[in-house]
PDB file of C-alpha atoms in Angstrom:
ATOM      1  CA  UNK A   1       0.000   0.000   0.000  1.00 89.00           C
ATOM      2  CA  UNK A   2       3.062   2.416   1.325  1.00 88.00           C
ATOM      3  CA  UNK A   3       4.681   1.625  -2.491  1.00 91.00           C
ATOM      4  CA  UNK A   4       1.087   2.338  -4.230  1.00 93.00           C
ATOM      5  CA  UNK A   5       0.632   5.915  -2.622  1.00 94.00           C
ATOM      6  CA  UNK A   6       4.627   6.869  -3.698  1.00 93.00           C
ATOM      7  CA  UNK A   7       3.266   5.685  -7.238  1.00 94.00           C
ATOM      8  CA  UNK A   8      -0.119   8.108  -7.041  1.00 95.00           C
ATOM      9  CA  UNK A   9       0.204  10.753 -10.250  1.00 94.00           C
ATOM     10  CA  UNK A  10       0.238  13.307  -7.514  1.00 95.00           C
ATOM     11  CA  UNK A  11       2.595  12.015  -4.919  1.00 96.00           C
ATOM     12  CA  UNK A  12       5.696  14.146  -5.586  1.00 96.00           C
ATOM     13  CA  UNK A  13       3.364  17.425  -6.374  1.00 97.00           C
ATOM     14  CA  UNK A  14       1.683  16.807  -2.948  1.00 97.00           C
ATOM     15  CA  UNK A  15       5.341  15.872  -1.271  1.00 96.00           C
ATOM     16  CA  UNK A  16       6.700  18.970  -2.596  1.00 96.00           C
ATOM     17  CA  UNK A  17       3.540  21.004  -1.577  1.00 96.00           C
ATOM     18  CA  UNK A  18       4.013  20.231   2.079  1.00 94.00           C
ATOM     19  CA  UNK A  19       1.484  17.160   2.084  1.00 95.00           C
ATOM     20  CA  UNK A  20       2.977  15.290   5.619  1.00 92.00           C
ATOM     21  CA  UNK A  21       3.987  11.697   4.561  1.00 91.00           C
ATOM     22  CA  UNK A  22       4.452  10.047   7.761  1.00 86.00           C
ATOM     23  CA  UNK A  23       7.160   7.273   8.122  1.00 81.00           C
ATOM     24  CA  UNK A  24       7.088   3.688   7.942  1.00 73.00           C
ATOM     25  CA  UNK A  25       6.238   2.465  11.526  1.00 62.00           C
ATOM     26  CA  UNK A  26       8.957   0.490  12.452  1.00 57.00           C
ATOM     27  CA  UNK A  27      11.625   2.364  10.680  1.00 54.00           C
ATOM     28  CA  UNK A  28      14.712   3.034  12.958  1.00 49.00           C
ATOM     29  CA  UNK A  29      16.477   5.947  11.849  1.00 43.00           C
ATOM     30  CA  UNK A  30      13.280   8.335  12.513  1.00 47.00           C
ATOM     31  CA  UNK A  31      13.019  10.398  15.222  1.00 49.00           C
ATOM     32  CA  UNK A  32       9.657  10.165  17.326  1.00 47.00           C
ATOM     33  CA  UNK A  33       9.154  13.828  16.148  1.00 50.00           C
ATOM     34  CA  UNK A  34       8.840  12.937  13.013  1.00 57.00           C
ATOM     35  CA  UNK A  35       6.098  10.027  13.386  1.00 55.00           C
ATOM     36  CA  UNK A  36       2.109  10.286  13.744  1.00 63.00           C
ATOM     37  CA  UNK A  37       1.718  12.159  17.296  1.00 56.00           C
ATOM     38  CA  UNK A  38      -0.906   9.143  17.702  1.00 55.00           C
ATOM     39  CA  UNK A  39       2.291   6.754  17.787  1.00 53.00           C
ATOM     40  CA  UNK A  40       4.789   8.545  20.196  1.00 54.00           C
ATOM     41  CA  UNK A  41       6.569   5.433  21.364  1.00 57.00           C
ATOM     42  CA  UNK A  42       8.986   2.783  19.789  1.00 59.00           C
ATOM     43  CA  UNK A  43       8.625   0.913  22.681  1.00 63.00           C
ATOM     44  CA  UNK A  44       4.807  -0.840  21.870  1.00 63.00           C
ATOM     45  CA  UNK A  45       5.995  -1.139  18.189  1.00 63.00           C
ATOM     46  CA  UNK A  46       7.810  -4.203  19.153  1.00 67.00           C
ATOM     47  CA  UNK A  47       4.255  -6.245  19.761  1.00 69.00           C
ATOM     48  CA  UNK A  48       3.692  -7.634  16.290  1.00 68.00           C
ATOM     49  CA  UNK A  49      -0.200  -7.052  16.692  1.00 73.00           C
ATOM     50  CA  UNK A  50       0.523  -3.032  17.751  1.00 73.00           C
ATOM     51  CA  UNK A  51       2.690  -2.514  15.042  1.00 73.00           C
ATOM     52  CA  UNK A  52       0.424  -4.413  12.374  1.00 77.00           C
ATOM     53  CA  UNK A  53      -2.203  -1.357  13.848  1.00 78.00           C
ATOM     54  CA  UNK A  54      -0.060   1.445  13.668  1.00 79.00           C
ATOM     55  CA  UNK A  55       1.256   1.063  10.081  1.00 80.00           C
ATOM     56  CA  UNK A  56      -2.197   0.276   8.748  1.00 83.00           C
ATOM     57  CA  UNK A  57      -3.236   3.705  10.434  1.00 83.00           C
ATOM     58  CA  UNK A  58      -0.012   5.417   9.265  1.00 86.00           C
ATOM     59  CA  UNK A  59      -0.506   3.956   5.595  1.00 90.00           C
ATOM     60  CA  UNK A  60      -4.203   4.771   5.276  1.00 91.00           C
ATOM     61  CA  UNK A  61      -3.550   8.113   6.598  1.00 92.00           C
ATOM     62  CA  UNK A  62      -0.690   8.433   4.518  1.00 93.00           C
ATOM     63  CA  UNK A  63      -2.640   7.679   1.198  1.00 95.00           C
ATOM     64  CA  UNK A  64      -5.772   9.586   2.142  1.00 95.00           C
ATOM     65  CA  UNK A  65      -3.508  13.157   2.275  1.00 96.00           C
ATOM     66  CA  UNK A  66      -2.187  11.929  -1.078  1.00 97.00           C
ATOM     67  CA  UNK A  67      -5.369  11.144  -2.721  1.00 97.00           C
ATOM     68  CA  UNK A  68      -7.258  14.014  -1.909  1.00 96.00           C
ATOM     69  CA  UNK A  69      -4.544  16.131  -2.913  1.00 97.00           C
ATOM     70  CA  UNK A  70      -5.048  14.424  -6.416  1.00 97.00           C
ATOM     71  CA  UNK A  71      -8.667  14.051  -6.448  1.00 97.00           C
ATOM     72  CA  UNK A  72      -8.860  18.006  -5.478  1.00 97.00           C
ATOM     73  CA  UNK A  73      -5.875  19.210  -8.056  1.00 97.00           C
ATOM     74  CA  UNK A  74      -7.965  16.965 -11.056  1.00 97.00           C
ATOM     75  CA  UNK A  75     -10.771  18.714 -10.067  1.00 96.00           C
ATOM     76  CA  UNK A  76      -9.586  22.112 -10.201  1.00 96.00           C
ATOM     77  CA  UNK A  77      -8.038  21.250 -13.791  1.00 96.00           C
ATOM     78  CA  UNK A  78     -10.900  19.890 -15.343  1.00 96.00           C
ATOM     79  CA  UNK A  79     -12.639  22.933 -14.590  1.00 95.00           C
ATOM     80  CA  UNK A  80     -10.029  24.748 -16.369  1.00 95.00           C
ATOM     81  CA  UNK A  81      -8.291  26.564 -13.524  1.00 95.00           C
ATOM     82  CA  UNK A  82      -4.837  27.995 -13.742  1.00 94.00           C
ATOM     83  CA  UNK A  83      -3.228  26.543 -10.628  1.00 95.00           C
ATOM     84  CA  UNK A  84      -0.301  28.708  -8.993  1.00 96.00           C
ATOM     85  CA  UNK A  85       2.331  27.403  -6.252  1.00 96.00           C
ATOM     86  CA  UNK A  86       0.447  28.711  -3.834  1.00 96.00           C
ATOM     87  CA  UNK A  87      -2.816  26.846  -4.601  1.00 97.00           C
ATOM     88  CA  UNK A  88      -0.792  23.755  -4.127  1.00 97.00           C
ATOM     89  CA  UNK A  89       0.908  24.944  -0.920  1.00 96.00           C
ATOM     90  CA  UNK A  90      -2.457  25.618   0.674  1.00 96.00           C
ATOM     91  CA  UNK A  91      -4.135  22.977  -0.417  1.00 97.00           C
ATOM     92  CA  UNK A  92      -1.533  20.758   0.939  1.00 96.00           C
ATOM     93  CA  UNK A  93      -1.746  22.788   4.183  1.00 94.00           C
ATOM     94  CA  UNK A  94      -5.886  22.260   4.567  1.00 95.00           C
ATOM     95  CA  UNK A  95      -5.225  18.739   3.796  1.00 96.00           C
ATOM     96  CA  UNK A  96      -2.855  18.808   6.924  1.00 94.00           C
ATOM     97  CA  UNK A  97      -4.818  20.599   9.078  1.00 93.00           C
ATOM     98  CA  UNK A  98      -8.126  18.601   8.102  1.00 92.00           C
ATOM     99  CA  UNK A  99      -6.227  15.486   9.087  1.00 91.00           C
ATOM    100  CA  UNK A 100      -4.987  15.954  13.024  1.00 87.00           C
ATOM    101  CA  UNK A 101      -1.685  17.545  12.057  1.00 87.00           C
ATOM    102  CA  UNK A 102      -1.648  21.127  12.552  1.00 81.00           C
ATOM    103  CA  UNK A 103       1.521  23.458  12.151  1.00 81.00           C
ATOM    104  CA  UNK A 104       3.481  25.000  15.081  1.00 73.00           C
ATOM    105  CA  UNK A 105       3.352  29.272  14.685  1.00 72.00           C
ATOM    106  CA  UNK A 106       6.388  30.696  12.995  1.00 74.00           C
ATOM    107  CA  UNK A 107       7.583  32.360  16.158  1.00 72.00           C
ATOM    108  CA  UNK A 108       8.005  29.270  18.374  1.00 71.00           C
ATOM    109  CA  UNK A 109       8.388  26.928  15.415  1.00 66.00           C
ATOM    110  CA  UNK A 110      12.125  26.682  15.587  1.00 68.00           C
ATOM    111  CA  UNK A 111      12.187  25.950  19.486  1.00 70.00           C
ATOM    112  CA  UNK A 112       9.270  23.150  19.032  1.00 68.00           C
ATOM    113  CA  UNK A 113      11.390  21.284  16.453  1.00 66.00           C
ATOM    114  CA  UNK A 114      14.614  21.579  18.575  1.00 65.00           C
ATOM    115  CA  UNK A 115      12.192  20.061  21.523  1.00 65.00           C
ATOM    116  CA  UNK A 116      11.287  17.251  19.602  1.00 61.00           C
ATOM    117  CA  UNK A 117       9.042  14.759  21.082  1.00 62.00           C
ATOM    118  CA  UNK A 118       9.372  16.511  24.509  1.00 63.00           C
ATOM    119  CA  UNK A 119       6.102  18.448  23.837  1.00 64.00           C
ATOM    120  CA  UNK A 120       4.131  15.189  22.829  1.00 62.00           C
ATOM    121  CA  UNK A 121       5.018  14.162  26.534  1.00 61.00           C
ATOM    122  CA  UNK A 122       3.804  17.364  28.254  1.00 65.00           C
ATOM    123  CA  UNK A 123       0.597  17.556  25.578  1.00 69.00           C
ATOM    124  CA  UNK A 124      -1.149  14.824  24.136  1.00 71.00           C
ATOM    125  CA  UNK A 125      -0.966  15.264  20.299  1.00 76.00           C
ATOM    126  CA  UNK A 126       0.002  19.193  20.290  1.00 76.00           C
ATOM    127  CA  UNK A 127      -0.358  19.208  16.728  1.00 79.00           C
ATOM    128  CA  UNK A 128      -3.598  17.395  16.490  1.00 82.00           C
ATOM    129  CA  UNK A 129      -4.717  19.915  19.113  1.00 81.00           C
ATOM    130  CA  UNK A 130      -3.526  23.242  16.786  1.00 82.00           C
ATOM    131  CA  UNK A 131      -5.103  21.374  13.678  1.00 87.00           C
ATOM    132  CA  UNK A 132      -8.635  21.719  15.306  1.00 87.00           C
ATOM    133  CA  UNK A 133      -8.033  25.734  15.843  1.00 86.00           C
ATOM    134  CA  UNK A 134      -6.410  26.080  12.634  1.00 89.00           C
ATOM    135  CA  UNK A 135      -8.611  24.534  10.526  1.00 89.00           C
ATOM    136  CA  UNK A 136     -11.608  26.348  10.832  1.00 89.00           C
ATOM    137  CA  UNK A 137      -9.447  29.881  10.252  1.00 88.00           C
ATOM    138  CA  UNK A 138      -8.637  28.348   6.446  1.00 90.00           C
ATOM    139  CA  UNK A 139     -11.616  30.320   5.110  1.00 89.00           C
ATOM    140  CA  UNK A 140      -9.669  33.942   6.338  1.00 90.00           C
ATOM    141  CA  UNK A 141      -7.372  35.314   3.111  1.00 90.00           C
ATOM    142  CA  UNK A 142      -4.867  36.031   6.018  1.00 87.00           C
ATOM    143  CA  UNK A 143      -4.488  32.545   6.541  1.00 88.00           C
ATOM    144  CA  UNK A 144      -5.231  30.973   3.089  1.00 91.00           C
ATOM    145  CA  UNK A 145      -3.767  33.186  -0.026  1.00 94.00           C
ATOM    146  CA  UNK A 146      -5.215  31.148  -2.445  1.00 95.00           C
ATOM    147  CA  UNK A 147      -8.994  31.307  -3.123  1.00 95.00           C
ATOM    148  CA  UNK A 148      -9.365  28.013  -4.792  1.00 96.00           C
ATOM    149  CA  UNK A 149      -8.104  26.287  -1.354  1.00 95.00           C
ATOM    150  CA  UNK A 150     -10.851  29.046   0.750  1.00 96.00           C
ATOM    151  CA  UNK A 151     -13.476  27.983  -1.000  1.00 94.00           C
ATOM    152  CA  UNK A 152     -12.750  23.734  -0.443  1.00 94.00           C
ATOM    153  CA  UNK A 153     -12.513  25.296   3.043  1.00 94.00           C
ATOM    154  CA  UNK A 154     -15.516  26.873   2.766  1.00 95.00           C
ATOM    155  CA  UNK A 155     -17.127  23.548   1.253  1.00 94.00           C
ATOM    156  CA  UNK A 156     -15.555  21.367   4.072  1.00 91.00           C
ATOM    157  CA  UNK A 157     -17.016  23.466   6.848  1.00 91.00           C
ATOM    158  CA  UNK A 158     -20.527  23.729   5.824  1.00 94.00           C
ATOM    159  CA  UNK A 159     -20.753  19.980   4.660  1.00 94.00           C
ATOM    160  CA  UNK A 160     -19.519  19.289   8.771  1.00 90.00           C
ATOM    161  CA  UNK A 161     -22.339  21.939   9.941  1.00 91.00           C
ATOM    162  CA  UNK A 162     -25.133  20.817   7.596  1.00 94.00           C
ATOM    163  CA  UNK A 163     -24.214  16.832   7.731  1.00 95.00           C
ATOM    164  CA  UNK A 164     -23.943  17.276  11.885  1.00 91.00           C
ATOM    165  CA  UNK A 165     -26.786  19.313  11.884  1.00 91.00           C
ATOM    166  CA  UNK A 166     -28.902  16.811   9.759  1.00 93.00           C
ATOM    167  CA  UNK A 167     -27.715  13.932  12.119  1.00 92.00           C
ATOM    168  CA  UNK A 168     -28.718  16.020  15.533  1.00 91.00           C
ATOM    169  CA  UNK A 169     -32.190  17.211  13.838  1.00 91.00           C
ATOM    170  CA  UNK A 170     -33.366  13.636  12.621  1.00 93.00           C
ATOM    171  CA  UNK A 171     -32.270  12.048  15.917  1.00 92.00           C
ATOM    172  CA  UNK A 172     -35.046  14.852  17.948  1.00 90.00           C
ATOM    173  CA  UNK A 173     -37.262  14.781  15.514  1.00 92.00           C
ATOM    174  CA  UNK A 174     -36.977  10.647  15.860  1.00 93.00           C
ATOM    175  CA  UNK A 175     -37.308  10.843  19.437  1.00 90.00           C
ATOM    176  CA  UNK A 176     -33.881   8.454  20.020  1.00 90.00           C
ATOM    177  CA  UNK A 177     -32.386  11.608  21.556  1.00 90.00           C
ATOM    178  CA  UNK A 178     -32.805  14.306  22.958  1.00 90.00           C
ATOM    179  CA  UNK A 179     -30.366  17.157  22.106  1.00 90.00           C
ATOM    180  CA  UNK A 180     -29.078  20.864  23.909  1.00 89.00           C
ATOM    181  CA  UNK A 181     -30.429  23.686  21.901  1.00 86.00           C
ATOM    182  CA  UNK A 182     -29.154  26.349  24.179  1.00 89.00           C
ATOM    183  CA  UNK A 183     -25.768  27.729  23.312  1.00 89.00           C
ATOM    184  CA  UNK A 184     -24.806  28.880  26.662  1.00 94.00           C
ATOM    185  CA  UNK A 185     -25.186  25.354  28.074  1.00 91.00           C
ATOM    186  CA  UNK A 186     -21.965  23.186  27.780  1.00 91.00           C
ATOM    187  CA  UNK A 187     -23.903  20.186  26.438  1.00 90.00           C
ATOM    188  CA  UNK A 188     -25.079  22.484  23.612  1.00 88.00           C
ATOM    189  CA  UNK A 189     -25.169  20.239  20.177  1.00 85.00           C
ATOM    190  CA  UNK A 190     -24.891  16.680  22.866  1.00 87.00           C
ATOM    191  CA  UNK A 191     -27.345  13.683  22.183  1.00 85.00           C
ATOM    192  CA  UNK A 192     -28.631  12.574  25.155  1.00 86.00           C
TER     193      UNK A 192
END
């Protein structure tokens, strides 16, 4: 599967773009920075059923970045858009943040990456945790130059309102739930 993804049209385009390709789990000479923040350890690897896990999670997560940066880039061709460097750079960067791994803010950047995997082990998943704030700020221009990428973002966020608010509706209306319609409650949008 790992070899099928490297062969994807788009693979190198998406690579170069910023698209994270996490490594092989198993392999030895990567740092635990550099692995899925889901799979901190090297320790657990070592059970042949944990392992078996984490690269089917790492390779399926792996080719899903890869494919919808394909699937995305086709799109935008076939309807005859003129794609710039930065279309592919932000695209990349959505695809990131719309799959748990967020980036660090240029200021502290440099001292996160010198930390390594310390953060991991004073946060769970930091990255995963910046991906859910930055996400939703893709549709701003000051985030996201490109306008093709803004409006995917635009797509992807009122898909996840309308599709969640679909769900939350039927299951009222149904009577299997009953569900928080008062913002200022903290169980607002809960089934219950």
């Amino acid at each position: 599967m790992d070899a099928l993804t490297r062969s994807l049209p788009h693979y190198d385009r998406a690579v170069n773009s910023g698209i994270f390709i996490a490594p092989r789990v198993g392999k030895v000479a990567v740092s635990l920075a550099e692995h899925e923040e889901a799979f901190m350890s090297n320790v657990v690897n070592r059970l042949g059923f944990v392992k078996a896990s984490n690269r089917a999670y790492v390779t399926g997560l792996n080719n899903l970045r890869v494919r919808v940066f394909g699937t995305t880039v086709n799109a935008w061709e076939k309807a005859g858009q003129k794609l710039v460097e930065q279309d592919y750079k932000d695209l990349a960067q959505l695809i990131n943040w719309a799959t748990g791994r967020g980036t660090y803010p240029e200021f502290i950047a440099p001292i996160m990456n010198r930390l390594g995997s310390l953060p991991n082990t004073l946060l769970f998943a930091p990255k995963l945790i910046l991906s859910r704030l930055e996400l939703p700020l893709a549709i701003l221009p000051s985030i996201t130059k490109s306008k093709l990428v803004r409006t995917e973002a635009w797509k992807t966020l009122l898909s996840f309102i309308g599709i969640g608010s679909s769900i939350l509706t039927a299951a009222k209306l149904s009577g299997v739930a009953d569900i928080e319609l008062d913002p200022r409650s903290a169980d607002f949008g809960k089934l219950r």
